[in-house]
Amino acid sequence: FILEDVNNLLNSGEIPNLYAPEEKVEIEEKLRPLAKKEGRINLFTNGTSEQFVDYFKEKVKGCLNIVLAMSPIGATLRNSIRMFPSLVNCCTINWFIQWPEDALQAVAEKFLRDVEMEDEELKDAILVCKDMHKYMREL
Protein backbone atom coordinates (compact mmCIF):
# COMPACT_ATOMS: atom_id res chain seq x y z
CA PHE A 1 0.00 0.00 0.00
CA ILE A 2 1.64 3.21 -1.17
CA LEU A 3 0.45 5.42 1.71
CA GLU A 4 2.11 3.10 4.20
CA ASP A 5 5.39 3.44 2.29
CA VAL A 6 5.05 7.22 2.11
CA ASN A 7 4.25 7.33 5.83
CA ASN A 8 7.37 5.27 6.64
CA LEU A 9 9.50 7.39 4.33
CA LEU A 10 8.31 10.61 5.94
CA ASN A 11 8.65 9.26 9.46
CA SER A 12 11.94 7.36 9.39
CA GLY A 13 13.50 8.27 6.06
CA GLU A 14 13.27 4.76 4.67
CA ILE A 15 10.91 2.12 3.41
CA PRO A 16 11.50 -1.16 5.27
CA ASN A 17 12.72 -4.06 3.13
CA LEU A 18 12.88 -1.95 -0.02
CA TYR A 19 16.29 -3.30 -1.03
CA ALA A 20 17.53 -6.88 -1.10
CA PRO A 21 20.87 -7.51 0.68
CA GLU A 22 22.78 -7.74 -2.61
CA GLU A 23 21.30 -4.39 -3.70
CA LYS A 24 22.50 -2.80 -0.45
CA VAL A 25 26.04 -4.04 -1.18
CA GLU A 26 25.85 -2.55 -4.67
CA ILE A 27 24.62 0.80 -3.26
CA GLU A 28 27.46 0.78 -0.73
CA GLU A 29 30.01 0.19 -3.51
CA LYS A 30 28.60 3.11 -5.50
CA LEU A 31 28.57 5.40 -2.45
CA ARG A 32 32.14 4.68 -1.39
CA PRO A 33 33.77 6.90 -4.09
CA LEU A 34 31.22 9.65 -3.41
CA ALA A 35 32.11 9.58 0.29
CA LYS A 36 35.78 9.97 -0.62
CA LYS A 37 35.00 12.82 -3.00
CA GLU A 38 33.07 14.61 -0.23
CA GLY A 39 35.99 14.24 2.16
CA ARG A 40 34.45 11.57 4.34
CA ILE A 41 37.64 9.55 4.42
CA ASN A 42 36.73 7.60 7.56
CA LEU A 43 33.49 6.46 5.95
CA PHE A 44 35.37 5.65 2.74
CA THR A 45 38.03 3.53 4.45
CA ASN A 46 36.32 2.13 7.57
CA GLY A 47 32.58 2.61 7.00
CA THR A 48 30.24 -0.12 8.13
CA SER A 49 27.16 -1.19 6.19
CA GLU A 50 24.97 0.61 8.72
CA GLN A 51 26.96 3.83 8.28
CA PHE A 52 26.56 3.59 4.53
CA VAL A 53 22.80 3.06 4.94
CA ASP A 54 22.67 6.26 7.03
CA TYR A 55 24.79 8.07 4.43
CA PHE A 56 22.48 6.83 1.67
CA LYS A 57 19.40 8.05 3.58
CA GLU A 58 21.06 11.43 4.08
CA LYS A 59 21.75 11.73 0.33
CA VAL A 60 18.20 10.67 -0.58
CA LYS A 61 16.61 13.07 1.91
CA GLY A 62 18.59 15.92 0.38
CA CYS A 63 17.12 15.23 -3.06
CA LEU A 64 13.66 13.88 -2.31
CA ASN A 65 10.44 15.81 -2.69
CA ILE A 66 7.08 14.11 -2.34
CA VAL A 67 3.88 15.55 -3.72
CA LEU A 68 0.75 13.72 -2.71
CA ALA A 69 -2.62 14.90 -3.97
CA MET A 70 -5.79 13.75 -2.27
CA SER A 71 -9.35 14.96 -2.43
CA PRO A 72 -10.73 16.36 0.83
CA ILE A 73 -14.20 15.19 -0.20
CA GLY A 74 -15.48 12.14 1.61
CA ALA A 75 -13.82 10.07 4.31
CA THR A 76 -10.73 8.91 2.40
CA LEU A 77 -8.43 11.76 3.46
CA ARG A 78 -9.67 11.69 7.06
CA ASN A 79 -9.15 7.91 7.31
CA SER A 80 -5.71 8.11 5.68
CA ILE A 81 -4.58 10.75 8.15
CA ARG A 82 -5.75 8.61 11.06
CA MET A 83 -3.95 5.53 9.76
CA PHE A 84 -0.77 7.35 8.65
CA PRO A 85 -0.06 10.25 11.03
CA SER A 86 3.16 11.31 9.26
CA LEU A 87 0.97 12.64 6.46
CA VAL A 88 0.12 15.45 8.89
CA ASN A 89 3.07 15.51 11.30
CA CYS A 90 5.82 15.57 8.66
CA CYS A 91 4.12 17.47 5.82
CA THR A 92 2.84 20.81 4.74
CA ILE A 93 -0.77 20.60 3.65
CA ASN A 94 -1.96 23.00 0.98
CA TRP A 95 -5.67 23.22 0.40
CA PHE A 96 -6.51 24.21 -3.14
CA ILE A 97 -10.16 25.11 -3.23
CA GLN A 98 -12.09 27.83 -4.97
CA TRP A 99 -12.15 31.14 -3.20
CA PRO A 100 -15.45 33.00 -2.99
CA GLU A 101 -15.69 36.31 -4.90
CA ASP A 102 -15.80 38.41 -1.74
CA ALA A 103 -12.60 36.77 -0.42
CA LEU A 104 -10.77 37.48 -3.69
CA GLN A 105 -11.92 41.09 -3.48
CA ALA A 106 -10.87 41.44 0.16
CA VAL A 107 -7.36 40.15 -0.58
CA ALA A 108 -6.98 42.47 -3.58
CA GLU A 109 -8.19 45.42 -1.50
CA LYS A 110 -5.74 44.63 1.29
CA PHE A 111 -2.72 44.36 -0.99
CA LEU A 112 -3.60 47.41 -3.06
CA ARG A 113 -4.70 49.75 -0.26
CA ASP A 114 -1.25 51.33 0.14
CA VAL A 115 -0.70 51.79 -3.60
CA GLU A 116 -1.17 55.38 -4.67
CA MET A 117 -3.85 55.61 -7.35
CA GLU A 118 -7.17 57.27 -8.00
CA ASP A 119 -10.31 55.65 -6.58
CA GLU A 120 -11.52 54.61 -10.04
CA GLU A 121 -8.14 53.07 -10.88
CA LEU A 122 -8.12 51.22 -7.55
CA LYS A 123 -11.57 49.75 -8.25
CA ASP A 124 -10.39 48.64 -11.71
CA ALA A 125 -7.17 47.13 -10.31
CA ILE A 126 -9.15 45.17 -7.69
CA LEU A 127 -11.48 43.94 -10.42
CA VAL A 128 -8.50 42.85 -12.55
CA CYS A 129 -6.97 40.92 -9.64
CA LYS A 130 -10.26 39.21 -8.92
CA ASP A 131 -10.88 38.37 -12.58
CA MET A 132 -7.35 37.00 -13.06
CA HIS A 133 -7.91 34.44 -10.30
CA LYS A 134 -11.30 33.46 -11.69
CA TYR A 135 -9.95 33.02 -15.22
CA MET A 136 -6.93 31.04 -14.04
CA ARG A 137 -9.28 28.57 -12.35
CA GLU A 138 -11.09 28.08 -15.63
CA LEU A 139 -7.86 27.24 -17.44
XYZ file of C-alpha atoms in Angstrom:
139
model
C 0.000 0.000 0.000
C 1.638 3.208 -1.169
C 0.447 5.418 1.709
C 2.108 3.098 4.199
C 5.392 3.436 2.292
C 5.047 7.221 2.107
C 4.255 7.334 5.832
C 7.371 5.275 6.639
C 9.504 7.393 4.326
C 8.310 10.613 5.939
C 8.648 9.264 9.463
C 11.938 7.357 9.391
C 13.495 8.268 6.057
C 13.272 4.763 4.673
C 10.906 2.121 3.414
C 11.504 -1.162 5.269
C 12.725 -4.065 3.134
C 12.885 -1.954 -0.019
C 16.292 -3.298 -1.032
C 17.531 -6.882 -1.099
C 20.869 -7.508 0.682
C 22.779 -7.739 -2.608
C 21.302 -4.392 -3.700
C 22.496 -2.796 -0.450
C 26.036 -4.042 -1.176
C 25.846 -2.550 -4.671
C 24.621 0.796 -3.264
C 27.464 0.782 -0.732
C 30.007 0.186 -3.514
C 28.602 3.106 -5.499
C 28.567 5.403 -2.451
C 32.142 4.682 -1.386
C 33.770 6.901 -4.086
C 31.220 9.648 -3.405
C 32.111 9.582 0.291
C 35.784 9.966 -0.616
C 34.999 12.824 -2.996
C 33.067 14.614 -0.228
C 35.987 14.236 2.161
C 34.449 11.566 4.342
C 37.637 9.551 4.421
C 36.730 7.604 7.565
C 33.486 6.456 5.954
C 35.365 5.647 2.740
C 38.027 3.530 4.452
C 36.324 2.125 7.567
C 32.584 2.611 6.996
C 30.236 -0.119 8.128
C 27.163 -1.189 6.188
C 24.969 0.609 8.724
C 26.956 3.829 8.280
C 26.556 3.586 4.525
C 22.803 3.061 4.941
C 22.665 6.259 7.027
C 24.788 8.067 4.430
C 22.477 6.829 1.671
C 19.397 8.046 3.583
C 21.059 11.427 4.076
C 21.754 11.732 0.332
C 18.202 10.672 -0.582
C 16.605 13.074 1.912
C 18.592 15.916 0.382
C 17.116 15.234 -3.057
C 13.664 13.878 -2.307
C 10.436 15.808 -2.694
C 7.083 14.113 -2.340
C 3.881 15.545 -3.719
C 0.752 13.717 -2.710
C -2.617 14.896 -3.969
C -5.793 13.745 -2.266
C -9.347 14.958 -2.427
C -10.730 16.359 0.829
C -14.201 15.188 -0.200
C -15.480 12.138 1.606
C -13.821 10.067 4.307
C -10.725 8.915 2.404
C -8.434 11.759 3.460
C -9.670 11.694 7.059
C -9.151 7.913 7.306
C -5.714 8.105 5.684
C -4.583 10.749 8.150
C -5.754 8.614 11.059
C -3.952 5.533 9.759
C -0.771 7.346 8.652
C -0.058 10.249 11.035
C 3.157 11.312 9.264
C 0.973 12.636 6.461
C 0.121 15.453 8.893
C 3.073 15.510 11.297
C 5.818 15.568 8.655
C 4.121 17.467 5.819
C 2.836 20.808 4.743
C -0.769 20.605 3.648
C -1.963 23.002 0.979
C -5.669 23.215 0.401
C -6.506 24.213 -3.141
C -10.163 25.107 -3.232
C -12.092 27.830 -4.973
C -12.152 31.138 -3.196
C -15.453 32.999 -2.993
C -15.689 36.310 -4.896
C -15.798 38.409 -1.738
C -12.604 36.769 -0.420
C -10.769 37.483 -3.685
C -11.920 41.086 -3.479
C -10.869 41.440 0.163
C -7.362 40.145 -0.579
C -6.978 42.467 -3.575
C -8.191 45.423 -1.501
C -5.740 44.631 1.295
C -2.721 44.357 -0.986
C -3.603 47.407 -3.056
C -4.697 49.747 -0.263
C -1.245 51.334 0.138
C -0.695 51.790 -3.601
C -1.174 55.383 -4.669
C -3.852 55.610 -7.353
C -7.171 57.268 -7.999
C -10.312 55.646 -6.585
C -11.524 54.607 -10.037
C -8.137 53.072 -10.885
C -8.118 51.217 -7.553
C -11.566 49.753 -8.252
C -10.390 48.641 -11.706
C -7.174 47.126 -10.306
C -9.153 45.174 -7.691
C -11.476 43.938 -10.415
C -8.500 42.846 -12.549
C -6.965 40.922 -9.637
C -10.264 39.214 -8.918
C -10.880 38.366 -12.582
C -7.349 36.998 -13.064
C -7.910 34.440 -10.300
C -11.298 33.457 -11.692
C -9.954 33.020 -15.223
C -6.927 31.037 -14.042
C -9.277 28.568 -12.351
C -11.091 28.076 -15.627
C -7.861 27.245 -17.444
